[in-house]
JSON list of C-alpha atoms in Angstrom, two decimals:
[
{"chain": "X", "resi": 10, "resn": "MET", "atom": "CA", "xyz": [15.82, 91.95, 59.80]},
{"chain": "X", "resi": 11, "resn": "ASN", "atom": "CA", "xyz": [15.71, 89.58, 62.58]},
{"chain": "X", "resi": 12, "resn": "VAL", "atom": "CA", "xyz": [16.59, 85.87, 62.04]},
{"chain": "X", "resi": 13, "resn": "PRO", "atom": "CA", "xyz": [15.61, 82.96, 64.13]},
{"chain": "X", "resi": 14, "resn": "SER", "atom": "CA", "xyz": [18.08, 81.91, 67.25]},
{"chain": "X", "resi": 15, "resn": "PRO", "atom": "CA", "xyz": [19.83, 78.11, 66.26]},
{"chain": "X", "resi": 16, "resn": "ALA", "atom": "CA", "xyz": [17.59, 76.62, 68.87]},
{"chain": "X", "resi": 17, "resn": "VAL", "atom": "CA", "xyz": [13.69, 78.14, 66.71]},
{"chain": "X", "resi": 18, "resn": "ALA", "atom": "CA", "xyz": [15.77, 77.23, 63.30]},
{"chain": "X", "resi": 19, "resn": "ASP", "atom": "CA", "xyz": [16.24, 73.15, 65.48]},
{"chain": "X", "resi": 20, "resn": "LYS", "atom": "CA", "xyz": [12.77, 73.22, 66.12]},
{"chain": "X", "resi": 21, "resn": "ILE", "atom": "CA", "xyz": [11.18, 74.89, 63.15]},
{"chain": "X", "resi": 22, "resn": "ALA", "atom": "CA", "xyz": [13.30, 71.58, 60.79]},
{"chain": "X", "resi": 23, "resn": "TYR", "atom": "CA", "xyz": [11.87, 69.23, 63.18]},
{"chain": "X", "resi": 24, "resn": "LEU", "atom": "CA", "xyz": [8.45, 70.21, 63.25]},
{"chain": "X", "resi": 25, "resn": "LEU", "atom": "CA", "xyz": [8.25, 70.40, 58.86]},
{"chain": "X", "resi": 26, "resn": "ALA", "atom": "CA", "xyz": [9.58, 66.40, 59.76]},
{"chain": "X", "resi": 27, "resn": "THR", "atom": "CA", "xyz": [7.71, 65.31, 61.92]},
{"chain": "X", "resi": 28, "resn": "GLY", "atom": "CA", "xyz": [4.52, 66.80, 59.70]},
{"chain": "X", "resi": 29, "resn": "ILE", "atom": "CA", "xyz": [6.20, 65.02, 56.29]},
{"chain": "X", "resi": 30, "resn": "SER", "atom": "CA", "xyz": [6.27, 61.88, 58.56]},
{"chain": "X", "resi": 31, "resn": "MET", "atom": "CA", "xyz": [3.04, 62.44, 59.74]},
{"chain": "X", "resi": 32, "resn": "VAL", "atom": "CA", "xyz": [1.69, 63.11, 56.24]},
{"chain": "X", "resi": 33, "resn": "GLU", "atom": "CA", "xyz": [3.24, 59.88, 54.56]},
{"chain": "X", "resi": 34, "resn": "THR", "atom": "CA", "xyz": [1.80, 57.61, 57.46]},
{"chain": "X", "resi": 35, "resn": "VAL", "atom": "CA", "xyz": [-1.94, 58.81, 56.94]},
{"chain": "X", "resi": 36, "resn": "SER", "atom": "CA", "xyz": [-1.50, 58.91, 53.08]},
{"chain": "X", "resi": 37, "resn": "PHE", "atom": "CA", "xyz": [-0.73, 55.62, 53.67]},
{"chain": "X", "resi": 38, "resn": "TRP", "atom": "CA", "xyz": [-3.22, 54.51, 55.53]},
{"chain": "X", "resi": 39, "resn": "LEU", "atom": "CA", "xyz": [-5.67, 56.45, 53.46]},
{"chain": "X", "resi": 40, "resn": "GLU", "atom": "CA", "xyz": [-5.39, 55.15, 50.55]},
{"chain": "X", "resi": 41, "resn": "CYS", "atom": "CA", "xyz": [-5.57, 51.51, 51.87]},
{"chain": "X", "resi": 42, "resn": "LEU", "atom": "CA", "xyz": [-9.01, 52.64, 53.63]},
{"chain": "X", "resi": 43, "resn": "MET", "atom": "CA", "xyz": [-9.53, 54.20, 49.88]},
{"chain": "X", "resi": 44, "resn": "ARG", "atom": "CA", "xyz": [-9.38, 50.32, 48.60]},
{"chain": "X", "resi": 45, "resn": "LYS", "atom": "CA", "xyz": [-11.05, 48.64, 51.17]},
{"chain": "X", "resi": 46, "resn": "ILE", "atom": "CA", "xyz": [-14.08, 50.82, 51.28]},
{"chain": "X", "resi": 47, "resn": "MET", "atom": "CA", "xyz": [-13.78, 49.93, 47.23]},
{"chain": "X", "resi": 48, "resn": "GLN", "atom": "CA", "xyz": [-13.07, 46.94, 46.78]},
{"chain": "X", "resi": 49, "resn": "ALA", "atom": "CA", "xyz": [-16.43, 46.54, 49.39]},
{"chain": "X", "resi": 50, "resn": "LEU", "atom": "CA", "xyz": [-18.55, 48.10, 46.75]},
{"chain": "X", "resi": 51, "resn": "GLY", "atom": "CA", "xyz": [-17.44, 45.42, 44.07]},
{"chain": "X", "resi": 52, "resn": "MET", "atom": "CA", "xyz": [-15.32, 47.92, 41.95]},
{"chain": "X", "resi": 53, "resn": "ARG", "atom": "CA", "xyz": [-12.08, 47.56, 40.19]},
{"chain": "X", "resi": 54, "resn": "THR", "atom": "CA", "xyz": [-9.05, 49.08, 42.31]},
{"chain": "X", "resi": 55, "resn": "PRO", "atom": "CA", "xyz": [-6.14, 51.14, 41.42]},
{"chain": "X", "resi": 56, "resn": "ASP", "atom": "CA", "xyz": [-3.42, 50.09, 39.99]},
{"chain": "X", "resi": 57, "resn": "SER", "atom": "CA", "xyz": [-1.47, 52.91, 41.59]},
{"chain": "X", "resi": 58, "resn": "LYS", "atom": "CA", "xyz": [-1.67, 55.54, 44.57]},
{"chain": "X", "resi": 59, "resn": "GLU", "atom": "CA", "xyz": [-1.86, 57.79, 41.70]},
{"chain": "X", "resi": 60, "resn": "GLU", "atom": "CA", "xyz": [-5.31, 57.22, 40.47]},
{"chain": "X", "resi": 61, "resn": "LEU", "atom": "CA", "xyz": [-6.57, 57.78, 43.24]},
{"chain": "X", "resi": 62, "resn": "THR", "atom": "CA", "xyz": [-7.08, 61.15, 42.91]},
{"chain": "X", "resi": 63, "resn": "GLU", "atom": "CA", "xyz": [-9.72, 63.37, 43.91]},
{"chain": "X", "resi": 64, "resn": "SER", "atom": "CA", "xyz": [-12.90, 62.81, 41.74]},
{"chain": "X", "resi": 65, "resn": "LEU", "atom": "CA", "xyz": [-12.17, 59.14, 42.15]},
{"chain": "X", "resi": 66, "resn": "THR", "atom": "CA", "xyz": [-12.48, 58.95, 45.57]},
{"chain": "X", "resi": 67, "resn": "ARG", "atom": "CA", "xyz": [-15.40, 61.63, 46.13]},
{"chain": "X", "resi": 68, "resn": "HIS", "atom": "CA", "xyz": [-16.78, 59.51, 43.63]},
{"chain": "X", "resi": 69, "resn": "VAL", "atom": "CA", "xyz": [-16.40, 56.44, 46.40]},
{"chain": "X", "resi": 70, "resn": "LEU", "atom": "CA", "xyz": [-17.55, 58.14, 49.38]},
{"chain": "X", "resi": 71, "resn": "ARG", "atom": "CA", "xyz": [-20.67, 59.24, 47.36]},
{"chain": "X", "resi": 72, "resn": "ARG", "atom": "CA", "xyz": [-21.08, 55.53, 46.23]},
{"chain": "X", "resi": 73, "resn": "LEU", "atom": "CA", "xyz": [-20.46, 54.76, 50.74]},
{"chain": "X", "resi": 74, "resn": "THR", "atom": "CA", "xyz": [-22.05, 57.41, 52.07]},
{"chain": "X", "resi": 75, "resn": "ALA", "atom": "CA", "xyz": [-25.48, 55.67, 49.56]},
{"chain": "X", "resi": 76, "resn": "LYS", "atom": "CA", "xyz": [-25.62, 52.64, 50.22]}
]
């Protein structure tokens, strides 16, 4: 079995760390956007991000596009 060289392993680790950081940033901004959309639609905003489920997000976006 071929073992990746340290340089390749370092690059993979860097890409994974960068990807995680990017996902956290995008997640934050999407949460903010969803809260603003819900406020604009007159909906109650969730108390925690765990309440922003996929089905709630789908419901909010459907209400937004129906307007």
